[in-house]
PDB file of C-alpha atoms in Angstrom:
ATOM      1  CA  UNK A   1      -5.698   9.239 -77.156  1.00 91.00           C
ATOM      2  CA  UNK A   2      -4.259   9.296 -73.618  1.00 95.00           C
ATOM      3  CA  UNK A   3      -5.409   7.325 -70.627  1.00 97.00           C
ATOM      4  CA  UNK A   4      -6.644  11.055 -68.806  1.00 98.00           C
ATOM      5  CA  UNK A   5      -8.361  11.440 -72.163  1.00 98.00           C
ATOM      6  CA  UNK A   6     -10.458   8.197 -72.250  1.00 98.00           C
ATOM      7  CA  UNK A   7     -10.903   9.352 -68.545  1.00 98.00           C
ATOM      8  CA  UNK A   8     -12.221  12.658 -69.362  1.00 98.00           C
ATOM      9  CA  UNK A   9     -14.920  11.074 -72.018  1.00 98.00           C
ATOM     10  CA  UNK A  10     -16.373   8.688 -69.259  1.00 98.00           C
ATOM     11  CA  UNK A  11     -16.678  11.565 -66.564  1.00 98.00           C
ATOM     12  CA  UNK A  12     -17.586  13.744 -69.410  1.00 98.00           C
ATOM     13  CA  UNK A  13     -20.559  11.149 -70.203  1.00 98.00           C
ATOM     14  CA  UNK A  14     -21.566  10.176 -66.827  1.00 98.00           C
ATOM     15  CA  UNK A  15     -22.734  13.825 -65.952  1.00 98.00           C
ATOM     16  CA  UNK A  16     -24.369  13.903 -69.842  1.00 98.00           C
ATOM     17  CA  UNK A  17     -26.373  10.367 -69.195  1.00 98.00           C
ATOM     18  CA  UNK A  18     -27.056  11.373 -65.581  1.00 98.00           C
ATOM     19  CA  UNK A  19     -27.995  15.096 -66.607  1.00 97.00           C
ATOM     20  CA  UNK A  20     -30.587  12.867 -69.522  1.00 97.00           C
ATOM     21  CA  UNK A  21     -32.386  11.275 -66.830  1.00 97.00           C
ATOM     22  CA  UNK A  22     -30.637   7.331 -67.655  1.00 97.00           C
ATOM     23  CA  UNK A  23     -29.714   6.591 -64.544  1.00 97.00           C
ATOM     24  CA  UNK A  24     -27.056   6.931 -61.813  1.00 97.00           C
ATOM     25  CA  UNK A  25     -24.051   9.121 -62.685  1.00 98.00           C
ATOM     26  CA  UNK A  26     -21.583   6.810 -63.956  1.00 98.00           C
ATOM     27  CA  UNK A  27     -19.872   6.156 -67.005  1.00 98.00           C
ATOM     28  CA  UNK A  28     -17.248   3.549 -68.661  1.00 99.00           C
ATOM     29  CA  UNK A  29     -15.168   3.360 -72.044  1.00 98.00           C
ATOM     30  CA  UNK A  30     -13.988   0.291 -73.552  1.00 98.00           C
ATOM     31  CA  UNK A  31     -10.611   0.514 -75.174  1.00 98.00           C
ATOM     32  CA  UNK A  32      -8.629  -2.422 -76.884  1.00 98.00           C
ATOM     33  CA  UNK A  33      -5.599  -2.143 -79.090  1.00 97.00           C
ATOM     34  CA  UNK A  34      -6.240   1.892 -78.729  1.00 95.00           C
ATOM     35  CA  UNK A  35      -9.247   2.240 -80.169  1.00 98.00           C
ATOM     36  CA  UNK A  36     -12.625   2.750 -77.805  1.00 98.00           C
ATOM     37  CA  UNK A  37     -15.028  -0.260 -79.048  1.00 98.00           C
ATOM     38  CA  UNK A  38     -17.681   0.739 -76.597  1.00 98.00           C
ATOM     39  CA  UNK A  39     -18.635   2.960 -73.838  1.00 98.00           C
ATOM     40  CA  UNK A  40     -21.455   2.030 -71.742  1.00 98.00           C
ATOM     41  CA  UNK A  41     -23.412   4.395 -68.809  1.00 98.00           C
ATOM     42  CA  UNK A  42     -25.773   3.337 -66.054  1.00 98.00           C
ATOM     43  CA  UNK A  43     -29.375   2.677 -66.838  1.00 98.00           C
ATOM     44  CA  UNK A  44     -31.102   1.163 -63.751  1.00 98.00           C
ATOM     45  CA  UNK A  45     -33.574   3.177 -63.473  1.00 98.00           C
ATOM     46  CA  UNK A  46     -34.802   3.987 -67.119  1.00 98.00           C
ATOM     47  CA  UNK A  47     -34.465   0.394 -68.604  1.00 98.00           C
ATOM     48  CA  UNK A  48     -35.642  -0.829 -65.238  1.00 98.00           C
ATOM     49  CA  UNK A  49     -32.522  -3.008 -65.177  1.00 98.00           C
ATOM     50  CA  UNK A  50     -30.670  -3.319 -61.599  1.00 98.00           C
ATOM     51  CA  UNK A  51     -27.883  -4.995 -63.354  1.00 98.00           C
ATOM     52  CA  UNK A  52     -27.351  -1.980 -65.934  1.00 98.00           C
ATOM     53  CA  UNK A  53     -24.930  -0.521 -64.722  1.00 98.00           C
ATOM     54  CA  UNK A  54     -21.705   1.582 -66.719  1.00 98.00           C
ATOM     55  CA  UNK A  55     -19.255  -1.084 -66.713  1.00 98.00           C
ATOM     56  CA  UNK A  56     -21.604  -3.576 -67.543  1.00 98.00           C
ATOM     57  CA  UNK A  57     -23.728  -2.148 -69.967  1.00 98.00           C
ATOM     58  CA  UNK A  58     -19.830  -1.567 -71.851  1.00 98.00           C
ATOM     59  CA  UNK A  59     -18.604  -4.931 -71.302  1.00 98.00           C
ATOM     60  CA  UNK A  60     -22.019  -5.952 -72.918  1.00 98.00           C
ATOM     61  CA  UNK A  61     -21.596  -3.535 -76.132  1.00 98.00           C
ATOM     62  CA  UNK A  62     -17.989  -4.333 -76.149  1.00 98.00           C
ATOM     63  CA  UNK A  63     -18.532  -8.016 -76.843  1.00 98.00           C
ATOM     64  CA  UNK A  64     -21.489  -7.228 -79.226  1.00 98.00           C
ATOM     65  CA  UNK A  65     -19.056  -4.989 -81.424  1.00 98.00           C
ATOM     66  CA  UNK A  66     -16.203  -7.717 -80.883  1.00 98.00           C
ATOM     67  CA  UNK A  67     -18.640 -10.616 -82.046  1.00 98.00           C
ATOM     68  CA  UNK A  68     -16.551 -12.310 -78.288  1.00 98.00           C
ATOM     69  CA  UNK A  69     -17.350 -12.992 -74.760  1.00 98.00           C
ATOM     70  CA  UNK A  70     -13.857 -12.539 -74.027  1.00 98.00           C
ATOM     71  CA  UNK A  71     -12.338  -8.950 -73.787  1.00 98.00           C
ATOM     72  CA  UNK A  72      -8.472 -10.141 -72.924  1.00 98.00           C
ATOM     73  CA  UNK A  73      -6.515  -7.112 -73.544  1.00 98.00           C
ATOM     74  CA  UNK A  74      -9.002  -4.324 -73.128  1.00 98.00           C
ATOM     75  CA  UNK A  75      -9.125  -1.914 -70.879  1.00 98.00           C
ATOM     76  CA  UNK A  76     -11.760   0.318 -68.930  1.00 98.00           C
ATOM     77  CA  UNK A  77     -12.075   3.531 -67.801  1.00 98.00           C
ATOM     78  CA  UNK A  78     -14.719   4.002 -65.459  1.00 98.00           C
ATOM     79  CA  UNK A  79     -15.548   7.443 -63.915  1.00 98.00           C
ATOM     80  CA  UNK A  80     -16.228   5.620 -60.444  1.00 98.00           C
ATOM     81  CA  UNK A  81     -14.552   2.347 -58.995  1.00 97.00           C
ATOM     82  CA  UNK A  82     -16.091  -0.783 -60.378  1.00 97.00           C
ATOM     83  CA  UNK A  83     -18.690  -2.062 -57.518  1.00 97.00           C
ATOM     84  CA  UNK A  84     -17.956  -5.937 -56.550  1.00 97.00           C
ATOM     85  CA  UNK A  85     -20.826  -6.561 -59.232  1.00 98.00           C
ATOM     86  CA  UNK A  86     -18.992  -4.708 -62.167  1.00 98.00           C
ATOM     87  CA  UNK A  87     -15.890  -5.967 -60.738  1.00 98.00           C
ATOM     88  CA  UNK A  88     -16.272  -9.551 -61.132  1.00 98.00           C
ATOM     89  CA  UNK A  89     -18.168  -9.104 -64.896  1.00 98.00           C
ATOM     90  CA  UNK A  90     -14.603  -7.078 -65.785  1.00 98.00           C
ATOM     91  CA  UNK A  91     -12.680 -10.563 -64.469  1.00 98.00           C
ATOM     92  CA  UNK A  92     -15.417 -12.479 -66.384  1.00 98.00           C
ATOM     93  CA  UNK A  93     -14.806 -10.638 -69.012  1.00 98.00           C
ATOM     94  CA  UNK A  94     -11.036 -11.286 -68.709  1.00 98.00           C
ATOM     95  CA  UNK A  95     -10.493  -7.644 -68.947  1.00 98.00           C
ATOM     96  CA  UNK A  96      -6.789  -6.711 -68.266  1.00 98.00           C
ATOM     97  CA  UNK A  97      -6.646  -3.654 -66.699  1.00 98.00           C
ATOM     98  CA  UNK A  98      -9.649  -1.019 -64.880  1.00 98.00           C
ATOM     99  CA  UNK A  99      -8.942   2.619 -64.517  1.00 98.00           C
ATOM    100  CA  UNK A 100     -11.270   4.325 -62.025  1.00 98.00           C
ATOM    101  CA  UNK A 101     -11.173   8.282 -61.155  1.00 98.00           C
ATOM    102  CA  UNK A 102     -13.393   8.493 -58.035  1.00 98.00           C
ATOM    103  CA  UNK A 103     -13.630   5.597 -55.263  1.00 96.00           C
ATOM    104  CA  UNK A 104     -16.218   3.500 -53.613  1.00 94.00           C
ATOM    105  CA  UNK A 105     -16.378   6.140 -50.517  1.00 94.00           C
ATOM    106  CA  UNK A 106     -17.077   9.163 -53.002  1.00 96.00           C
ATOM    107  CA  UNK A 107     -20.050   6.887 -54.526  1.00 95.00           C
ATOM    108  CA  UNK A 108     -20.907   5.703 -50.998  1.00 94.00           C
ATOM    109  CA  UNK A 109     -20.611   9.994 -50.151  1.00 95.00           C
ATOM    110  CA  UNK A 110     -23.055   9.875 -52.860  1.00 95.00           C
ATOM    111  CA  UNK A 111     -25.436   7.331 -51.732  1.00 94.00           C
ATOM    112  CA  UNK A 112     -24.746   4.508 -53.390  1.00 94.00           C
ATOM    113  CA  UNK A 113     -24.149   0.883 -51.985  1.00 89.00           C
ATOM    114  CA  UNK A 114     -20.213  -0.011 -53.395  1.00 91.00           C
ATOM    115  CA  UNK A 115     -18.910   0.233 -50.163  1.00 92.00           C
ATOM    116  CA  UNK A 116     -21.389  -1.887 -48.228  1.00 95.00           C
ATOM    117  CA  UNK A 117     -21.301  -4.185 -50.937  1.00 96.00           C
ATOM    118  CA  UNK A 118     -17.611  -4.679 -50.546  1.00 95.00           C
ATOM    119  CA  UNK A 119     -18.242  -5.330 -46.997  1.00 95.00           C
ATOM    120  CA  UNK A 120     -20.833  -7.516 -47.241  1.00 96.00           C
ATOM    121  CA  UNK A 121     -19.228  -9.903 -49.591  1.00 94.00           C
ATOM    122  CA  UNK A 122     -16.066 -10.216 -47.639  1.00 92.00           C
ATOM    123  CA  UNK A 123     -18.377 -11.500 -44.781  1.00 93.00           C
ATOM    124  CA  UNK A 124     -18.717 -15.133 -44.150  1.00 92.00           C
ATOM    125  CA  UNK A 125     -22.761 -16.620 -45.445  1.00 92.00           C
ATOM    126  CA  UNK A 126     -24.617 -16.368 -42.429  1.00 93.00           C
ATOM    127  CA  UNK A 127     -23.346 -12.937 -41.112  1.00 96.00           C
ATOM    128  CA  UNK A 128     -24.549 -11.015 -44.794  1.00 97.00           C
ATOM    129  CA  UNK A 129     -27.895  -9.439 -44.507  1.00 97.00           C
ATOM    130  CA  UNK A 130     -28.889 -11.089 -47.784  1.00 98.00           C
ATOM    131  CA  UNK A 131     -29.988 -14.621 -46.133  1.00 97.00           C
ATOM    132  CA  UNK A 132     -28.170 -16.641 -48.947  1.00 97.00           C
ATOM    133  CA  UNK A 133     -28.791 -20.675 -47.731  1.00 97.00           C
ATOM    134  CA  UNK A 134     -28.008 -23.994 -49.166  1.00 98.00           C
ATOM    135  CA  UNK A 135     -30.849 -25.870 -50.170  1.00 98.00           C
ATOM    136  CA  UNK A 136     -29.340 -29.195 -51.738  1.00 98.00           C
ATOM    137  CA  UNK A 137     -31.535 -30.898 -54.142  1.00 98.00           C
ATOM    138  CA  UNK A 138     -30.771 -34.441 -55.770  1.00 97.00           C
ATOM    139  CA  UNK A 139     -29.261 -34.397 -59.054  1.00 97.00           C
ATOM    140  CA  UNK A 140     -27.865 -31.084 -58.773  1.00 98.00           C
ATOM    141  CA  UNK A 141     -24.591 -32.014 -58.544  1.00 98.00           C
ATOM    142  CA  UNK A 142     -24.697 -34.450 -60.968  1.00 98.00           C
ATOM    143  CA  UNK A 143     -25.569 -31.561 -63.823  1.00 98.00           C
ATOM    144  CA  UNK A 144     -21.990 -29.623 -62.869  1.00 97.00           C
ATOM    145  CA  UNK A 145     -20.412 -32.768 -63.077  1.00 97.00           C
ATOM    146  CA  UNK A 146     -21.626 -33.840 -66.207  1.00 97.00           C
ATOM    147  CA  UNK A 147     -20.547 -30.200 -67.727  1.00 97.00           C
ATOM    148  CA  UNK A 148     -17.148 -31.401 -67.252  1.00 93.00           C
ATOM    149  CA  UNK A 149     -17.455 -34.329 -69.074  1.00 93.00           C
ATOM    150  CA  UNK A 150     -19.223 -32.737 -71.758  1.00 96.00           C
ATOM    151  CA  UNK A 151     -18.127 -33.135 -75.279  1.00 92.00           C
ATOM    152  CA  UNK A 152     -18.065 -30.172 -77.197  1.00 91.00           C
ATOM    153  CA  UNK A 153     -18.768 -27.726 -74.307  1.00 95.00           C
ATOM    154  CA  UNK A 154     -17.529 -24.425 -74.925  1.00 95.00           C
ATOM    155  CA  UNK A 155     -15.962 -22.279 -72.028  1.00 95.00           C
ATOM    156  CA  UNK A 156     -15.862 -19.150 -70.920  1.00 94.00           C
TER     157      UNK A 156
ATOM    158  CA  UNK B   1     -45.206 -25.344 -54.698  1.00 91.00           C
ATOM    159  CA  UNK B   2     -42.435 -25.842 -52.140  1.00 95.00           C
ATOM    160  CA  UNK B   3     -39.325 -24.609 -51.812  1.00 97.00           C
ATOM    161  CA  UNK B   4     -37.703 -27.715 -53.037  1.00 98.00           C
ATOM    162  CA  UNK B   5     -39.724 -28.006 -56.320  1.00 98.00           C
ATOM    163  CA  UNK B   6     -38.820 -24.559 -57.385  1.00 98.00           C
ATOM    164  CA  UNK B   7     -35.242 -25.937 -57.012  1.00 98.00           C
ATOM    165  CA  UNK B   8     -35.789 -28.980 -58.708  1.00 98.00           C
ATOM    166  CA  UNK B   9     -37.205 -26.672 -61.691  1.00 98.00           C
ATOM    167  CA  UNK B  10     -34.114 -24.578 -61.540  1.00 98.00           C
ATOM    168  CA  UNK B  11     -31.365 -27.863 -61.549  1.00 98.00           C
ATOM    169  CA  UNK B  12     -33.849 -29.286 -64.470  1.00 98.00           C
ATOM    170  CA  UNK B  13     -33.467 -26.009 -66.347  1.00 98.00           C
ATOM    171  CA  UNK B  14     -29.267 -25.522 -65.809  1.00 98.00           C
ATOM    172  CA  UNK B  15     -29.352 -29.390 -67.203  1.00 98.00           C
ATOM    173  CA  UNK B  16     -32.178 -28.522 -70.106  1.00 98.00           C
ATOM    174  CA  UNK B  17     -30.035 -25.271 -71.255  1.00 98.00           C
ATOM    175  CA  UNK B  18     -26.523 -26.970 -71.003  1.00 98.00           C
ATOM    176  CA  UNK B  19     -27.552 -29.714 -73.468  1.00 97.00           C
ATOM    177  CA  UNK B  20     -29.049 -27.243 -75.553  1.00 97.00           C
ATOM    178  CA  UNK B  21     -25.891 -25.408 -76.104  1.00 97.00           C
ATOM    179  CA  UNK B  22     -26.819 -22.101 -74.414  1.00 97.00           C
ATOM    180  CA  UNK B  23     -23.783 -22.047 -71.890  1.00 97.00           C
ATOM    181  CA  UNK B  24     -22.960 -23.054 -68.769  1.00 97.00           C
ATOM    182  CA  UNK B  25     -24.396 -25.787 -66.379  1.00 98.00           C
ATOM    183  CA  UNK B  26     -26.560 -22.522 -64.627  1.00 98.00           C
ATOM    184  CA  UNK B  27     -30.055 -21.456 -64.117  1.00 98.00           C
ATOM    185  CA  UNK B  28     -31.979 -19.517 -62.011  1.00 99.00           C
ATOM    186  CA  UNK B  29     -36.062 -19.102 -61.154  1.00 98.00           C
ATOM    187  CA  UNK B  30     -37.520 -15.803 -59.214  1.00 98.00           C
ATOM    188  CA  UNK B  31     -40.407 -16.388 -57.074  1.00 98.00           C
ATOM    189  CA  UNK B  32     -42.480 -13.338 -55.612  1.00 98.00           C
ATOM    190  CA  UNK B  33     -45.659 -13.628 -53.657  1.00 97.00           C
ATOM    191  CA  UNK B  34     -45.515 -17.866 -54.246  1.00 95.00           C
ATOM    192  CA  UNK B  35     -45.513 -16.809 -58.025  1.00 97.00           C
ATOM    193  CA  UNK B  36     -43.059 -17.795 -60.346  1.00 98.00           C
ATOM    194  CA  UNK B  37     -41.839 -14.370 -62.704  1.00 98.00           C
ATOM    195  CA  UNK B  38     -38.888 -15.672 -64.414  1.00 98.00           C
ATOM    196  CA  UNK B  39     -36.329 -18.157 -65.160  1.00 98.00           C
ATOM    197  CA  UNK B  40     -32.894 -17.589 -66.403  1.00 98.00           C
ATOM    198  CA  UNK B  41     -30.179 -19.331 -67.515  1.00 98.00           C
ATOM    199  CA  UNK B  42     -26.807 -19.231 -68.735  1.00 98.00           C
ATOM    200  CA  UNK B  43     -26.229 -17.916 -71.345  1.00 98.00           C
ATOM    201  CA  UNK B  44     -22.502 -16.702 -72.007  1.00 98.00           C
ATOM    202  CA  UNK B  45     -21.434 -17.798 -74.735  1.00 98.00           C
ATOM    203  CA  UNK B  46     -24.683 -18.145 -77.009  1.00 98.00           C
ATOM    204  CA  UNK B  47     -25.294 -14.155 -76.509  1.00 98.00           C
ATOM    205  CA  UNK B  48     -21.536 -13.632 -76.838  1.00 98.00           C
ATOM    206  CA  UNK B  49     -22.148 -12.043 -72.842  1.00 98.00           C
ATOM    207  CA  UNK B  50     -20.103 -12.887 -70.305  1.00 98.00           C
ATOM    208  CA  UNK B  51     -22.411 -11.015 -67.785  1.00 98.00           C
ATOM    209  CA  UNK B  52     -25.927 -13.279 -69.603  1.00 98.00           C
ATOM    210  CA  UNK B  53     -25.328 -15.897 -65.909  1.00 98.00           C
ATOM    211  CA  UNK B  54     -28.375 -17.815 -64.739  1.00 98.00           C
ATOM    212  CA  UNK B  55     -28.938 -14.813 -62.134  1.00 98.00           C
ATOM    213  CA  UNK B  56     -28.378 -11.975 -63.857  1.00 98.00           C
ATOM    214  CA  UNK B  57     -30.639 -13.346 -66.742  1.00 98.00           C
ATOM    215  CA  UNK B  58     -33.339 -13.930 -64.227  1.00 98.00           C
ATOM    216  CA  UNK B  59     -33.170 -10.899 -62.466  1.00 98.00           C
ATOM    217  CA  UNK B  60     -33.143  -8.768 -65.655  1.00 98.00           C
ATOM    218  CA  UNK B  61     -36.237 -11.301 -66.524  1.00 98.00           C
ATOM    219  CA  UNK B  62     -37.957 -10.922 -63.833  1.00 98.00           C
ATOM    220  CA  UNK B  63     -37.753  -6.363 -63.577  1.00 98.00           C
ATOM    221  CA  UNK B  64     -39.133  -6.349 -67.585  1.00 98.00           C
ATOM    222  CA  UNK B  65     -42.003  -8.883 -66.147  1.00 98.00           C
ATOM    223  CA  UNK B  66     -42.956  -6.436 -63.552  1.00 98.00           C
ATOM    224  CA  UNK B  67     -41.858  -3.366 -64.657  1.00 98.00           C
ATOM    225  CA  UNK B  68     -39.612  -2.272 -61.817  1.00 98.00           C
ATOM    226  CA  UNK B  69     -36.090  -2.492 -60.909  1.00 98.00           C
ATOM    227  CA  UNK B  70     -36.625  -3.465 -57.042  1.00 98.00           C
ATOM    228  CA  UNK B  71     -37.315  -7.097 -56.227  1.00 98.00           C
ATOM    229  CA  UNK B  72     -37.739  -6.472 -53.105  1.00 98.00           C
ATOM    230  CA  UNK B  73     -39.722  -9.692 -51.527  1.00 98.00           C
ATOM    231  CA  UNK B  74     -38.428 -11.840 -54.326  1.00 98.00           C
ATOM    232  CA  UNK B  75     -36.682 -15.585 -53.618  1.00 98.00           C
ATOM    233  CA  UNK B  76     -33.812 -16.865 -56.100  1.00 98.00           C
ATOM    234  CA  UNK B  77     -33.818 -20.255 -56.438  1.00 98.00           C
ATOM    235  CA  UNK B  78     -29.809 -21.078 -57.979  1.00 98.00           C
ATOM    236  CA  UNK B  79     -28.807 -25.081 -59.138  1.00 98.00           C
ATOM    237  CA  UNK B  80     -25.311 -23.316 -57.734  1.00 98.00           C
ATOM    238  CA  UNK B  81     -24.511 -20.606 -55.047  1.00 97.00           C
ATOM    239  CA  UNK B  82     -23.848 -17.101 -56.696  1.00 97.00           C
ATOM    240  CA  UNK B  83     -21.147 -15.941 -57.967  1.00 97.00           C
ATOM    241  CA  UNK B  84     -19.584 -12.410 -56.515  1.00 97.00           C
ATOM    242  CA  UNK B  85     -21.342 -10.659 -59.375  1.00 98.00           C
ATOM    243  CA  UNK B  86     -24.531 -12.336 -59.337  1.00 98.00           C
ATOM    244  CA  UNK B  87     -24.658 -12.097 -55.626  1.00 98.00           C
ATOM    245  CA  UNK B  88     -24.138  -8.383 -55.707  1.00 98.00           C
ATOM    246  CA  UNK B  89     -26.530  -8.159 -58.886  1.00 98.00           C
ATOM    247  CA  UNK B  90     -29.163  -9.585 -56.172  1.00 98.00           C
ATOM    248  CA  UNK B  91     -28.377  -7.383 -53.516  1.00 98.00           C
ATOM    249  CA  UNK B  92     -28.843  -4.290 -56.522  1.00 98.00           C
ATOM    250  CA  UNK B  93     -32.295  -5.656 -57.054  1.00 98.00           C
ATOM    251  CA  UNK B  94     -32.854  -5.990 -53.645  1.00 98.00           C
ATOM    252  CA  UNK B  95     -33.923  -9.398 -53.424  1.00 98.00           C
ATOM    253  CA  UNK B  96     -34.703 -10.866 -49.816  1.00 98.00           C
ATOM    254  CA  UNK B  97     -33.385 -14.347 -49.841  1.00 98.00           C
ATOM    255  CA  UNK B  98     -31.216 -16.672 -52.310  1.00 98.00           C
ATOM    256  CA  UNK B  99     -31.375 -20.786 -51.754  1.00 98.00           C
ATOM    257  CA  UNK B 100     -28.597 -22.837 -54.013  1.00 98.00           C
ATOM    258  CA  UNK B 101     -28.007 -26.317 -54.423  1.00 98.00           C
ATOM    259  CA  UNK B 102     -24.787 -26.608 -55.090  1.00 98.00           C
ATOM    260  CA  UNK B 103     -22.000 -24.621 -53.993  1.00 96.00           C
ATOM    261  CA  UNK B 104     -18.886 -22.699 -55.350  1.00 94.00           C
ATOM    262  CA  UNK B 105     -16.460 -25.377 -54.774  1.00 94.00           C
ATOM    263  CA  UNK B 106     -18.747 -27.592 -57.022  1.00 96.00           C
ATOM    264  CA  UNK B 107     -18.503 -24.752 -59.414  1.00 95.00           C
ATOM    265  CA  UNK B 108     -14.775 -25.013 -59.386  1.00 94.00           C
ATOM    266  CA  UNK B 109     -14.254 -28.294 -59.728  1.00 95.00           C
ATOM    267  CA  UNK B 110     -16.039 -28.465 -62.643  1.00 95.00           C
ATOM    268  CA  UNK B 111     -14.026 -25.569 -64.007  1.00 94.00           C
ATOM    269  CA  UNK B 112     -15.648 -22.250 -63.145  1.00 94.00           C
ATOM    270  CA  UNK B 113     -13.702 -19.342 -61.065  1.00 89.00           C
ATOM    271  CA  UNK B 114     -16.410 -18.227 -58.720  1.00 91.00           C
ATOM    272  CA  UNK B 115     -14.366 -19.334 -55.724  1.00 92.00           C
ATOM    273  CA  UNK B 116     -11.323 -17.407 -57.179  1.00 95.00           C
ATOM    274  CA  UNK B 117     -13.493 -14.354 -57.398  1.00 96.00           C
ATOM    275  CA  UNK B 118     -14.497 -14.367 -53.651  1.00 95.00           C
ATOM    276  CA  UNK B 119     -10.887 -14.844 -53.203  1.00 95.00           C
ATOM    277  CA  UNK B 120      -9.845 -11.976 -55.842  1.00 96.00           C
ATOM    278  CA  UNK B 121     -12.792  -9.693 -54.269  1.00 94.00           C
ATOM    279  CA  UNK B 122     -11.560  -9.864 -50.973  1.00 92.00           C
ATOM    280  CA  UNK B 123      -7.404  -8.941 -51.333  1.00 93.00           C
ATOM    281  CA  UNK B 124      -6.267  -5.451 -51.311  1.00 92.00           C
ATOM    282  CA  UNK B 125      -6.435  -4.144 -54.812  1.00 92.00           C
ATOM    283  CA  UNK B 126      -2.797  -4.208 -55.305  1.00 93.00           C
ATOM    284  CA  UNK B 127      -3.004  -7.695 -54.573  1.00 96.00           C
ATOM    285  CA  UNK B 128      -5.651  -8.831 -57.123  1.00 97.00           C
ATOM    286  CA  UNK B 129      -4.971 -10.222 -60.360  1.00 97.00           C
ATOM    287  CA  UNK B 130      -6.802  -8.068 -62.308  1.00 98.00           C
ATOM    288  CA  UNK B 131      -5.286  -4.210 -61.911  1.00 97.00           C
ATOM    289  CA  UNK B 132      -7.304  -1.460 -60.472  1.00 97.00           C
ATOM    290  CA  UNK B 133      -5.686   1.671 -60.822  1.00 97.00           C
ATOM    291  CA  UNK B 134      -6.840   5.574 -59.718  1.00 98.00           C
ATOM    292  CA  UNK B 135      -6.662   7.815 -62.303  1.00 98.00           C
ATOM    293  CA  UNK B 136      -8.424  11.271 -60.817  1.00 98.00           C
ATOM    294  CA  UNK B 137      -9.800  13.830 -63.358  1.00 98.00           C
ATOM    295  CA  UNK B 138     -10.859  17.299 -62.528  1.00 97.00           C
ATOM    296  CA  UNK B 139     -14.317  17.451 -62.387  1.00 97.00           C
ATOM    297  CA  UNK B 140     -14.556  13.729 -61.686  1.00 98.00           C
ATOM    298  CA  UNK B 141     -16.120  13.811 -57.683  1.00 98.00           C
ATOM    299  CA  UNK B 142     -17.856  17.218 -58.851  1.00 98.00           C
ATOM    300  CA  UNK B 143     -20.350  14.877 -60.784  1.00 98.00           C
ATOM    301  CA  UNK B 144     -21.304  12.418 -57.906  1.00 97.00           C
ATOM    302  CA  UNK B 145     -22.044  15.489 -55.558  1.00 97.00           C
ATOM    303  CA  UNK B 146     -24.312  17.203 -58.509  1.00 97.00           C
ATOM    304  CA  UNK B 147     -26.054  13.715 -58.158  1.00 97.00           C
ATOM    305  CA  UNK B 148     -26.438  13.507 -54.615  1.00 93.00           C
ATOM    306  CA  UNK B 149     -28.169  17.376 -55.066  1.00 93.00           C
ATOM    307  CA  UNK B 150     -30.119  16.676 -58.170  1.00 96.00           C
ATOM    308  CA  UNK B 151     -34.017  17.263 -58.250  1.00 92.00           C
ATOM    309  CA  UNK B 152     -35.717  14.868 -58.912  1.00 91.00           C
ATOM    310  CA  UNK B 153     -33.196  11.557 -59.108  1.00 95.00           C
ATOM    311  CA  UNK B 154     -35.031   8.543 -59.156  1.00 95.00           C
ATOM    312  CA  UNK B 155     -32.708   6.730 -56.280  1.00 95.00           C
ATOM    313  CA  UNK B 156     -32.084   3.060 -56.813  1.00 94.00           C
TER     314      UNK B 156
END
């Protein structure tokens, strides 16, 4: 299959999930080595799941069918562009490449937060208008630095 | 209980959950109303999930607790600031304030790329070192306008 192929599935399942009542109308298609191991479509609102949305609900199946937390060498196709959260789960991920076929100003036309979101986290702490403030404890960074020391530890 | 001892809880948990093998040195509680709904904690690479972070856990936690995807009035209590996806996770669920501990640069020297992903999140897309690339579709932006003209959407 084709790149505008894989394309045409997610935009083709976006409207079919949205049109079911999941969720927002987004989509995503997990491809390594050419062969799809996942697709994945926004669920907020009928799992009750802010955090569900396409991209991650595929990087999630894709790593359940892969038996991995690490997709290197896959690739998405996402209907919409990634929002900063899906973004950052894709480099968690260690995905290698996103397609997209609409932007964050046709979701934002659509009224949905990508844009703003972008915005927001390219702001420094105390100008965001989620109040996000340190709150140091003692011992806390003792626990990070003991991670590093940690025999055994696996990471990710 | 006082801001302070819902962090301690959280920096005991990321400590607990680390020795226990679940993942990485993370955790998370959610208070609403002075009343604890969840706790989360990473869990990466025990789910085989690289999106399963303290935050994300928690939030999801806390939604199937009360049935809802808004957490609007709800308090995140982090052993270590956000990362760029859990930070935008919280803004999804609409959660009014985030304290933290310990910050991203105590993430990375211990080993974790949260302060890369600010960096990553805020370049150009061309820049970043994970590619982005537009692939339009027909029919693609046709989908997010049905949405924004649907009856009956639940918004989110």
């Amino acid at each position: 299959m084709t790149h505008k192929e894989h394309m045409r599935r997610a935009v083709a399942l976006s409207r079919q999930k949205m049109l079911e009542g999941e969720g927002g109308p987004f989509a995503a298609v997990i491809v390594k080595d050419g062969r799809v191991v996942a697709e994945g479509w926004n669920q907020v609102t009928s799992l009750n799941d802010p955090t569900a949305h396409a991209e991650v609900m595929a990087i999630r199946a894709a790593c359940r069918a892969l038996g991995t937390f690490s997709l290197e060498g896959a690739v998405i196709y996402a209907n919409c562009e990634p929002c900063p959260m899906c973004l950052a789960a894709a480099y968690w991920a260690r995905v290698s490449m996103v397609y997209y076929a609409t932007t964050s100003a046709d979701a934002a036309a659509a009224g949905f937060d990508d844009r703003f979101l972008y915005q927001e986290l390219r702001l420094p702490k105390p100008q965001r208008s989620l109040p996000c403030v340190a709150l140091p404890v003692e011992g806390a960074r003792a626990v990070l630095e003991e991670w590093a020391a940690l025999p055994g530890r696996t990471e990710y």
